[in-house]
CSV table of C-alpha atoms in Angstrom, one decimal:
chain,number,residue,atom,x,y,z
A,1,MET,CA,-143.1,-94.0,-81.5
A,2,ASN,CA,-141.9,-92.5,-84.5
A,3,ASP,CA,-144.7,-91.8,-87.1
A,4,PRO,CA,-143.2,-92.9,-90.5
A,5,ASN,CA,-145.5,-90.6,-92.6
A,6,ASN,CA,-143.6,-87.8,-90.8
A,7,VAL,CA,-139.9,-87.6,-92.3
A,8,THR,CA,-137.9,-84.4,-91.6
A,9,ALA,CA,-135.7,-83.9,-94.3
A,10,THR,CA,-131.6,-83.7,-93.7
A,11,PRO,CA,-129.8,-80.7,-95.1
A,12,THR,CA,-127.0,-81.7,-97.6
A,13,SER,CA,-124.4,-79.6,-98.0
A,14,PRO,CA,-124.1,-78.0,-101.7
A,15,PRO,CA,-121.5,-80.3,-103.9
A,16,ASN,CA,-118.0,-79.3,-104.1
A,17,THR,CA,-117.9,-77.9,-108.0
A,18,SER,CA,-114.1,-76.4,-107.3
A,19,ALA,CA,-112.5,-79.2,-109.2
A,20,PRO,CA,-114.8,-79.7,-111.8
A,21,LEU,CA,-115.0,-75.5,-112.4
A,22,ALA,CA,-111.0,-75.6,-112.4
A,23,GLY,CA,-110.9,-78.1,-115.2
A,24,THR,CA,-113.5,-76.9,-116.7
A,25,MET,CA,-111.7,-73.4,-116.5
A,26,LEU,CA,-108.8,-75.3,-118.2
A,27,TYR,CA,-110.5,-76.8,-121.1
A,28,ARG,CA,-111.9,-73.3,-121.7
A,29,PHE,CA,-108.6,-71.7,-121.8
A,30,ARG,CA,-106.4,-74.3,-123.4
A,31,TRP,CA,-105.6,-72.3,-126.6
A,32,LEU,CA,-104.9,-69.4,-124.3
A,33,ILE,CA,-103.0,-71.6,-122.1
A,34,ALA,CA,-101.3,-73.2,-124.7
A,35,ALA,CA,-100.5,-69.7,-126.7
A,36,VAL,CA,-98.7,-68.4,-123.7
A,37,SER,CA,-96.4,-71.0,-123.1
A,38,VAL,CA,-95.4,-71.1,-126.9
A,39,VAL,CA,-95.5,-67.1,-126.5
A,40,GLY,CA,-92.9,-67.8,-123.7
A,41,THR,CA,-90.9,-69.9,-125.4
A,42,ILE,CA,-90.4,-68.1,-128.5
A,43,GLY,CA,-89.9,-65.4,-126.3
A,44,GLY,CA,-87.2,-66.9,-124.1
A,45,TYR,CA,-85.5,-68.2,-127.0
A,46,THR,CA,-85.4,-65.0,-128.9
A,47,TRP,CA,-83.8,-63.6,-125.8
A,48,ALA,CA,-81.5,-66.0,-125.6
A,49,TRP,CA,-80.5,-65.8,-129.1
A,50,PHE,CA,-79.6,-62.1,-129.0
A,51,GLN,CA,-77.6,-62.8,-126.0
A,52,PRO,CA,-73.5,-62.6,-126.3
A,53,GLU,CA,-71.5,-65.7,-127.0
A,54,TYR,CA,-69.5,-66.8,-124.4
A,55,PHE,CA,-66.7,-69.0,-124.8
A,56,ALA,CA,-64.4,-71.1,-122.5
A,57,ALA,CA,-60.8,-72.0,-122.5
A,58,THR,CA,-59.5,-74.1,-119.1
A,59,ILE,CA,-55.5,-74.4,-118.3
A,60,ASN,CA,-54.9,-77.6,-116.1
A,61,CYS,CA,-51.4,-76.4,-113.1
A,62,VAL,CA,-50.3,-77.6,-110.7
A,63,PRO,CA,-47.8,-76.5,-108.1
A,64,PRO,CA,-44.3,-77.3,-108.4
A,65,ARG,CA,-42.6,-80.1,-106.3
A,66,VAL,CA,-39.9,-78.4,-104.9
A,67,ASP,CA,-38.3,-77.8,-101.7
A,68,PRO,CA,-41.1,-75.4,-99.9
A,69,SER,CA,-38.2,-73.3,-98.4
A,70,SER,CA,-36.9,-72.2,-101.9
A,71,GLN,CA,-40.8,-71.3,-103.6
A,72,LEU,CA,-43.6,-69.7,-102.7
A,73,GLY,CA,-43.6,-71.8,-99.2
A,74,GLY,CA,-40.0,-70.1,-98.8
A,75,ILE,CA,-41.1,-67.2,-96.2
A,76,GLY,CA,-43.3,-69.7,-94.7
A,77,GLY,CA,-39.9,-72.1,-94.3
A,78,ILE,CA,-37.7,-68.9,-92.9
A,79,THR,CA,-40.5,-68.1,-90.9
A,80,SER,CA,-40.9,-71.4,-89.8
A,81,ALA,CA,-37.3,-71.5,-88.6
A,82,LEU,CA,-37.3,-68.2,-87.2
A,83,LYS,CA,-39.8,-68.9,-85.1
A,84,ASP,CA,-37.6,-71.6,-83.5
A,85,VAL,CA,-35.1,-68.9,-82.0
A,86,GLY,CA,-38.6,-66.6,-81.0
A,87,LEU,CA,-38.0,-64.3,-84.5
A,88,THR,CA,-41.5,-64.3,-85.6
A,89,LYS,CA,-41.9,-60.4,-84.5
A,90,ILE,CA,-41.4,-59.6,-88.0
A,91,THR,CA,-44.1,-61.4,-89.5
A,92,GLY,CA,-46.5,-61.1,-87.3
A,93,LYS,CA,-49.2,-63.3,-85.8
A,94,SER,CA,-50.5,-64.8,-88.4
A,95,SER,CA,-50.1,-68.3,-89.9
A,96,SER,CA,-46.4,-69.1,-91.5
A,97,SER,CA,-47.5,-68.4,-95.2
A,98,TYR,CA,-50.4,-67.7,-97.0
A,99,GLU,CA,-52.3,-70.0,-99.8
A,100,LEU,CA,-52.0,-69.7,-103.1
A,101,MET,CA,-55.6,-69.3,-103.8
A,102,ALA,CA,-55.3,-65.9,-102.3
A,103,LEU,CA,-53.7,-64.7,-104.6
A,104,LEU,CA,-55.8,-66.7,-107.6
A,105,PHE,CA,-58.3,-63.8,-106.4
A,106,SER,CA,-56.6,-60.7,-105.9
A,107,ARG,CA,-57.7,-58.0,-108.0
A,108,SER,CA,-54.6,-57.1,-109.2
A,109,ILE,CA,-55.0,-60.1,-111.4
A,110,ARG,CA,-58.2,-58.6,-113.1
A,111,ASP,CA,-57.2,-55.2,-113.0
A,112,SER,CA,-54.1,-56.5,-115.5
A,113,LEU,CA,-56.8,-59.0,-117.4
A,114,ILE,CA,-59.2,-55.5,-117.6
A,115,ASP,CA,-56.3,-53.4,-118.8
A,116,ARG,CA,-54.2,-55.9,-121.0
A,117,PHE,CA,-57.5,-57.3,-123.2
A,118,ASP,CA,-59.5,-54.6,-123.1
A,119,LEU,CA,-62.5,-56.0,-121.2
A,120,ARG,CA,-64.5,-52.9,-120.8
A,121,THR,CA,-65.4,-52.8,-124.4
A,122,GLU,CA,-65.9,-56.5,-124.7
A,123,TYR,CA,-68.1,-56.2,-122.2
A,124,GLU,CA,-69.8,-53.1,-123.5
A,125,MET,CA,-69.8,-51.0,-119.9
A,126,ALA,CA,-67.3,-48.2,-120.7
A,127,ALA,CA,-69.4,-46.1,-118.7
A,128,SER,CA,-70.2,-48.4,-116.0
A,129,PRO,CA,-68.4,-48.0,-112.5
A,130,TYR,CA,-65.4,-49.8,-112.1
A,131,VAL,CA,-66.7,-52.0,-109.5
A,132,GLU,CA,-69.4,-53.3,-112.0
A,133,VAL,CA,-66.5,-54.5,-114.2
A,134,LEU,CA,-64.7,-56.1,-111.6
A,135,ASP,CA,-67.7,-58.2,-111.0
A,136,GLU,CA,-68.3,-58.9,-114.1
A,137,VAL,CA,-64.7,-60.2,-114.9
A,138,GLU,CA,-65.2,-62.3,-111.5
A,139,ARG,CA,-68.3,-63.6,-113.0
A,140,ASN,CA,-66.2,-64.9,-116.2
A,141,ILE,CA,-63.1,-66.5,-114.3
A,142,ASP,CA,-63.7,-70.0,-112.5
A,143,ILE,CA,-61.0,-71.5,-110.4
A,144,ALA,CA,-61.4,-75.1,-109.7
A,145,VAL,CA,-59.3,-77.0,-107.0
A,146,ARG,CA,-59.1,-80.7,-107.7
A,147,ALA,CA,-58.8,-83.3,-104.7
A,148,GLU,CA,-55.7,-84.5,-106.5
A,149,GLY,CA,-54.0,-80.8,-106.1
A,150,ASN,CA,-54.2,-79.2,-109.2
A,151,TYR,CA,-55.9,-76.6,-110.4
A,152,GLU,CA,-58.3,-75.9,-113.4
A,153,ILE,CA,-59.0,-72.5,-114.2
A,154,THR,CA,-61.3,-71.3,-116.8
A,155,LEU,CA,-62.1,-68.2,-118.1
A,156,TYR,CA,-65.2,-67.0,-120.3
A,157,SER,CA,-64.7,-64.3,-123.2
A,158,ARG,CA,-66.7,-63.5,-126.4
A,159,ASP,CA,-63.8,-64.5,-128.5
A,160,THR,CA,-62.2,-68.2,-128.8
A,161,ALA,CA,-59.1,-66.8,-129.2
A,162,LYS,CA,-58.8,-64.2,-126.5
A,163,CYS,CA,-60.2,-66.7,-123.7
A,164,VAL,CA,-57.5,-69.1,-124.8
A,165,GLU,CA,-55.0,-66.2,-124.2
A,166,MET,CA,-56.8,-64.7,-121.5
A,167,ALA,CA,-56.0,-68.2,-119.6
A,168,THR,CA,-52.6,-68.1,-119.9
A,169,ALA,CA,-52.0,-64.6,-119.2
A,170,PHE,CA,-54.2,-65.4,-116.1
A,171,VAL,CA,-51.4,-68.1,-114.8
A,172,SER,CA,-48.7,-65.7,-116.1
A,173,LEU,CA,-50.2,-62.8,-114.0
A,174,ALA,CA,-50.4,-65.5,-110.9
A,175,ASN,CA,-46.6,-66.4,-110.9
A,176,ASN,CA,-45.4,-62.9,-111.6
A,177,LEU,CA,-47.4,-61.8,-108.6
A,178,ALA,CA,-46.4,-64.7,-106.3
A,179,SER,CA,-42.6,-63.8,-107.4
A,180,ARG,CA,-42.9,-60.5,-106.2
A,181,LEU,CA,-44.3,-61.4,-103.3
A,182,THR,CA,-41.7,-63.6,-102.5
A,183,GLN,CA,-38.9,-61.4,-103.2
A,184,ARG,CA,-40.6,-58.8,-101.1
A,185,GLU,CA,-41.1,-61.0,-98.4
A,186,ALA,CA,-37.2,-62.4,-98.6
A,187,GLU,CA,-36.2,-58.6,-98.6
A,188,ARG,CA,-37.7,-57.9,-95.7
A,189,THR,CA,-36.4,-61.0,-94.2
A,190,THR,CA,-32.7,-60.5,-95.8
A,191,ASP,CA,-32.4,-57.1,-94.2
A,192,TYR,CA,-33.9,-58.0,-90.5
A,193,LEU,CA,-31.4,-61.1,-90.5
A,194,GLU,CA,-28.5,-58.7,-91.8
A,195,ARG,CA,-29.3,-56.4,-88.8
A,196,ARG,CA,-29.5,-59.1,-86.6
A,197,ILE,CA,-26.5,-61.0,-87.9
A,198,ALA,CA,-24.3,-57.7,-87.6
A,199,LEU,CA,-25.4,-57.1,-84.0
A,200,LEU,CA,-24.2,-60.5,-83.3
A,201,ASP,CA,-21.1,-60.2,-84.4
A,202,SER,CA,-20.6,-56.6,-82.3
A,203,THR,CA,-21.8,-58.7,-79.4
A,204,MET,CA,-19.3,-61.0,-80.0
A,205,ASN,CA,-16.6,-58.8,-80.7
A,206,VAL,CA,-17.2,-57.1,-77.1
A,207,LEU,CA,-17.2,-60.2,-75.4
A,208,SER,CA,-14.3,-61.5,-77.2
A,209,ARG,CA,-12.2,-58.1,-75.9
A,210,ALA,CA,-13.4,-58.6,-72.4
A,211,LEU,CA,-12.4,-62.0,-72.7
A,212,SER,CA,-9.0,-61.3,-73.9
A,213,THR,CA,-8.5,-58.7,-71.5
A,214,GLN,CA,-9.8,-60.8,-68.9
A,215,ALA,CA,-7.2,-63.6,-69.9
A,216,SER,CA,-4.5,-60.7,-69.7
A,217,ASN,CA,-4.9,-60.1,-66.6
A,218,THR,CA,-5.4,-63.4,-64.7
A,219,LEU,CA,-3.5,-65.7,-67.2
A,220,MET,CA,-6.3,-68.2,-67.9
A,221,PHE,CA,-7.0,-69.4,-71.3
A,222,ALA,CA,-8.4,-72.6,-70.6
A,223,PRO,CA,-10.1,-72.5,-67.1
A,224,GLU,CA,-11.3,-76.0,-67.4
A,225,GLN,CA,-8.3,-77.2,-68.2
A,226,GLN,CA,-6.3,-75.3,-65.5
A,227,LEU,CA,-8.7,-75.7,-63.0
A,228,THR,CA,-8.2,-79.0,-63.3
A,229,ALA,CA,-4.5,-79.6,-63.1
A,230,ILE,CA,-5.5,-77.2,-60.1
A,231,ALA,CA,-7.2,-79.8,-58.6
A,232,THR,CA,-5.0,-82.6,-59.7
A,233,THR,CA,-1.7,-80.9,-58.0
A,234,TYR,CA,-3.5,-79.9,-55.1
A,235,ALA,CA,-4.6,-83.4,-54.6
A,236,GLU,CA,-1.3,-84.6,-55.2
A,237,LEU,CA,0.6,-82.4,-52.5
A,238,GLN,CA,-2.0,-82.8,-50.1
A,239,SER,CA,-1.6,-87.1,-50.3
A,240,GLU,CA,2.2,-86.5,-49.8
A,241,VAL,CA,2.1,-84.4,-47.3
A,242,LEU,CA,-0.3,-86.9,-45.3
A,243,LYS,CA,2.1,-89.6,-46.7
A,244,GLN,CA,5.5,-87.7,-45.4
A,245,GLU,CA,3.5,-86.9,-41.6
A,246,SER,CA,2.7,-90.7,-41.5
A,247,VAL,CA,6.5,-91.5,-42.4
A,248,LEU,CA,7.5,-88.8,-39.7
A,249,GLY,CA,5.4,-90.0,-37.3
A,250,LEU,CA,7.1,-93.5,-37.7
A,251,TYR,CA,10.4,-92.6,-37.5
A,252,GLU,CA,9.9,-90.5,-34.0
A,253,LYS,CA,8.5,-93.6,-33.0
A,254,LEU,CA,11.6,-96.1,-34.1
A,255,TYR,CA,14.5,-93.8,-34.0
A,256,GLY,CA,13.4,-90.6,-31.6
A,257,GLU,CA,12.8,-86.8,-32.3
A,258,ALA,CA,16.4,-86.1,-32.2
A,259,ASP,CA,17.8,-88.1,-34.6
A,260,GLN,CA,19.3,-87.3,-38.0
A,261,GLN,CA,16.6,-89.2,-39.8
A,262,THR,CA,13.9,-88.1,-38.4
A,263,THR,CA,15.5,-83.9,-38.8
A,264,ILE,CA,15.7,-84.5,-42.2
A,265,GLN,CA,12.2,-86.3,-42.3
A,266,ARG,CA,11.0,-83.3,-40.8
A,267,GLN,CA,12.5,-80.5,-42.7
A,268,VAL,CA,10.9,-82.6,-46.0
A,269,LEU,CA,7.7,-82.2,-44.2
A,270,SER,CA,7.6,-78.6,-44.0
A,271,LYS,CA,9.0,-77.8,-47.4
A,272,LEU,CA,6.0,-79.8,-48.5
A,273,LYS,CA,4.0,-78.3,-46.3
A,274,SER,CA,5.1,-74.7,-47.5
A,275,GLN,CA,4.6,-75.7,-50.7
A,276,LEU,CA,0.9,-76.4,-50.7
A,277,GLN,CA,0.6,-73.4,-48.6
A,278,ASP,CA,1.9,-71.4,-51.6
A,279,VAL,CA,-0.5,-72.9,-53.8
A,280,LYS,CA,-3.5,-72.3,-51.9
A,281,SER,CA,-2.3,-68.4,-51.2
A,282,LYS,CA,-0.2,-67.3,-53.8
A,283,PRO,CA,-0.3,-67.0,-57.5
A,284,GLY,CA,2.1,-67.7,-60.3
A,285,PHE,CA,1.4,-71.6,-60.3
A,286,PHE,CA,-1.3,-71.9,-62.9
A,287,GLY,CA,-2.0,-68.3,-63.7
A,288,ASP,CA,-2.0,-64.9,-62.3
A,289,PHE,CA,-4.3,-66.4,-59.0
A,290,ALA,CA,-4.1,-68.1,-56.0
A,291,LEU,CA,-6.1,-71.4,-55.4
A,292,ARG,CA,-8.6,-69.9,-53.3
A,293,ASP,CA,-9.6,-67.1,-56.4
A,294,ALA,CA,-9.2,-70.0,-58.8
A,295,ALA,CA,-13.5,-69.9,-58.6
A,296,GLU,CA,-13.8,-66.6,-58.7
A,297,LYS,CA,-11.2,-66.1,-61.8
A,298,GLY,CA,-12.5,-68.5,-63.5
A,299,ILE,CA,-16.4,-68.6,-63.4
A,300,PRO,CA,-16.4,-65.1,-65.3
A,301,HIS,CA,-13.9,-66.7,-68.1
A,302,ILE,CA,-16.2,-69.9,-68.7
A,303,ARG,CA,-19.3,-67.4,-68.7
A,304,LEU,CA,-17.6,-65.3,-71.5
A,305,LEU,CA,-16.7,-68.4,-73.5
A,306,ALA,CA,-20.5,-69.8,-73.1
A,307,GLU,CA,-22.0,-66.5,-74.3
A,308,ILE,CA,-19.7,-66.6,-77.4
A,309,GLU,CA,-20.5,-70.2,-77.9
A,310,ALA,CA,-23.7,-69.6,-77.7
A,311,LEU,CA,-24.0,-66.3,-80.0
A,312,GLY,CA,-21.3,-68.5,-82.5
A,313,LYS,CA,-24.5,-71.2,-82.8
A,314,VAL,CA,-27.1,-68.5,-83.5
A,315,LYS,CA,-24.9,-66.9,-85.9
A,316,ALA,CA,-24.2,-70.3,-87.7
A,317,PHE,CA,-28.0,-71.1,-87.9
A,318,LEU,CA,-29.0,-67.5,-89.3
A,319,VAL,CA,-26.5,-67.6,-92.1
A,320,PRO,CA,-27.5,-70.3,-94.3
A,321,THR,CA,-31.2,-68.6,-93.7
A,322,LEU,CA,-29.9,-65.3,-94.7
A,323,GLU,CA,-28.1,-67.0,-98.0
A,324,GLN,CA,-31.6,-68.6,-98.5
A,325,SER,CA,-33.0,-65.4,-97.9
A,326,ARG,CA,-31.1,-63.5,-100.5
A,327,LEU,CA,-31.4,-66.3,-103.1
A,328,ASP,CA,-35.3,-66.4,-102.5
A,329,SER,CA,-35.1,-62.3,-103.3
A,330,ARG,CA,-33.4,-62.5,-106.3
A,331,ASN,CA,-34.9,-65.5,-107.7
A,332,ALA,CA,-38.2,-65.9,-110.1
A,333,THR,CA,-40.5,-68.2,-108.3
A,334,LEU,CA,-43.2,-70.3,-110.2
A,335,SER,CA,-46.1,-71.1,-107.9
A,336,LEU,CA,-48.4,-72.5,-111.0
A,337,MET,CA,-46.9,-75.0,-113.6
A,338,VAL,CA,-48.7,-75.4,-116.7
A,339,VAL,CA,-49.7,-79.6,-117.4
A,340,ASP,CA,-52.3,-78.7,-120.1
A,341,GLU,CA,-52.2,-75.8,-122.2
A,342,PRO,CA,-55.9,-74.4,-123.0
A,343,ARG,CA,-57.3,-75.3,-126.5
A,344,ARG,CA,-59.8,-72.9,-128.3
A,345,PRO,CA,-62.8,-73.8,-128.1
A,346,GLU,CA,-64.9,-74.7,-131.0
A,347,LYS,CA,-68.4,-74.8,-129.2
A,348,ARG,CA,-69.8,-72.0,-127.1
A,349,ILE,CA,-70.3,-72.2,-123.6
A,350,ARG,CA,-73.4,-70.1,-122.7
A,351,PRO,CA,-75.9,-68.9,-123.0
A,352,LYS,CA,-78.1,-72.5,-123.2
A,353,ARG,CA,-80.7,-71.0,-125.6
A,354,SER,CA,-82.5,-74.8,-125.2
A,355,LEU,CA,-82.8,-74.4,-121.6
A,356,VAL,CA,-83.4,-71.0,-121.4
A,357,ALA,CA,-86.2,-71.1,-123.9
A,358,LEU,CA,-87.8,-74.4,-121.9
A,359,GLY,CA,-87.3,-72.7,-118.9
A,360,SER,CA,-89.2,-69.9,-120.4
A,361,GLY,CA,-92.0,-72.3,-121.4
A,362,VAL,CA,-92.3,-73.6,-118.5
A,363,GLY,CA,-92.3,-70.9,-116.4
A,364,SER,CA,-95.1,-69.3,-118.9
A,365,LEU,CA,-97.3,-72.1,-118.5
A,366,VAL,CA,-97.1,-71.9,-114.9
A,367,VAL,CA,-98.0,-68.5,-114.8
A,368,VAL,CA,-101.1,-68.8,-117.0
A,369,VAL,CA,-102.4,-72.3,-115.2
A,370,ALA,CA,-102.0,-70.6,-112.0
A,371,SER,CA,-103.8,-67.3,-113.3
A,372,VAL,CA,-106.4,-69.8,-115.0
A,373,PHE,CA,-106.8,-71.2,-111.2
A,374,ALA,CA,-107.0,-68.3,-109.5
A,375,PHE,CA,-109.8,-67.0,-111.9
A,376,ALA,CA,-111.7,-69.8,-111.5
A,377,ALA,CA,-112.0,-69.6,-107.4
A,378,TRP,CA,-112.6,-66.3,-107.8
A,379,SER,CA,-115.6,-67.1,-110.1
A,380,ASP,CA,-116.6,-69.9,-107.6
A,381,PHE,CA,-116.4,-67.5,-105.4
A,382,ARG,CA,-118.5,-64.8,-106.5
A,383,ARG,CA,-121.2,-67.3,-107.3
A,384,HIS,CA,-121.7,-68.7,-103.9
A,385,VAL,CA,-122.2,-65.0,-102.7
A,386,LYS,CA,-125.2,-64.5,-105.2
A,387,GLY,CA,-126.5,-67.6,-104.5
A,388,SER,CA,-126.6,-66.8,-100.5
C-alpha cells in the first residue's frame, strides 16, 4: 500500500517566459522602435524628394487597315506567293513575315532617341558606358499591346514637353525603320524576280526558235488539229475501201469477174487502196511527214508547246508580283497610325514619394522589431545558460 505520508515530488518544467520577455522588450524599447520607424520614413521620403522627377506621355497607335501585300506585310505576301512556286530560297526558311514588336524593340530606335534628345545629359550618364545608357532608355519606354490590336507607347522624361516629343518621335522612327526594311526587302525581291523573268524569257525564246525550226521542217503548225484531221481522213479512206470491197464482191457474184462493171469496180478499189497506202507511207498530205511518223513528229512539237505555255503561265504570275514589289520599293509605308496624340502631362509619374516613405517606414519597423525579438531571445538564452 502506498503511504499517504510518503509523497514524491514531481518535477515541473520551467515556465515559458519567451513571450512575456518579448512583450517586455517591445514595451521597453517602444520609443526606440517608434524613433527608428519615423527616421526610416523621413529618410525614405527625403531620398525620394531628391530623386529626379519623371513625367510620362502616352501615344495610342494602330496598324493601318490595308491590303497586307502593300505595307509592312508586303514582303510576307510576296514570299507567301513565291512559296507556291518554290521560290522561297531568297528569304530562307524563316516565317513569311516579322512582327511589328521586333521593330519597336530595336536598338536603332533607341540610338536615335539618345542622339536626338541628348539623353546622356538628361540621365546624367555622360561618362557611363553606352550599354548602361541603353538600359536606362529601355526602362523609360513602355509598350503595351491591347487585345483590340492597338499599341500604347509610353515614354518617360524629366521634362514635360520632351516626353511628348519623344513619344511622337518614337512612332516616326518606327515607321521610318519599317519603311526602310520594306523597301530593302522589296528591292531584294525585285532583283530576284527580274532575273527570274529574264531567265524565263530567254528559255521561251530558245523553245520558240526550236519550235519554229521543227515546224519549218515538218510543216506541223497545229499538231492537235492536224493529227485529228489525219485520223479522220484515214478512217474515212479505210471505211471507203471496205465499202468498195463489199461492192466488188457483190459484182463478182452477180456479173462474174470478167464483166466490165466488175473490172471498173476493181480499178476503183485499187485506186482507193493506193491512196490509203500513200497516206500511211508518203509525206505531203498533212505536212512533211507520213502517217506512220505522225506521232514521232507530233509529240516533240506538243512537248515544246506545253513547255512554252507553262513558262508563260509562270511569267504571267510573276509579273504582277514584280510590279507590286517595285511599288513597295519606292513607296514609304506606315506601320503605325496615330489614333491619340500624346498630351503634355500635368503630374509626375515617379518617384512615388508617399509609397517610398511608407515602404521605408514599414521596412524600418520590421527591422527594428526583428532586432528586438533577437535581443530578447539572446537574453533569454543567456539567462537559461546561467541558471543551469
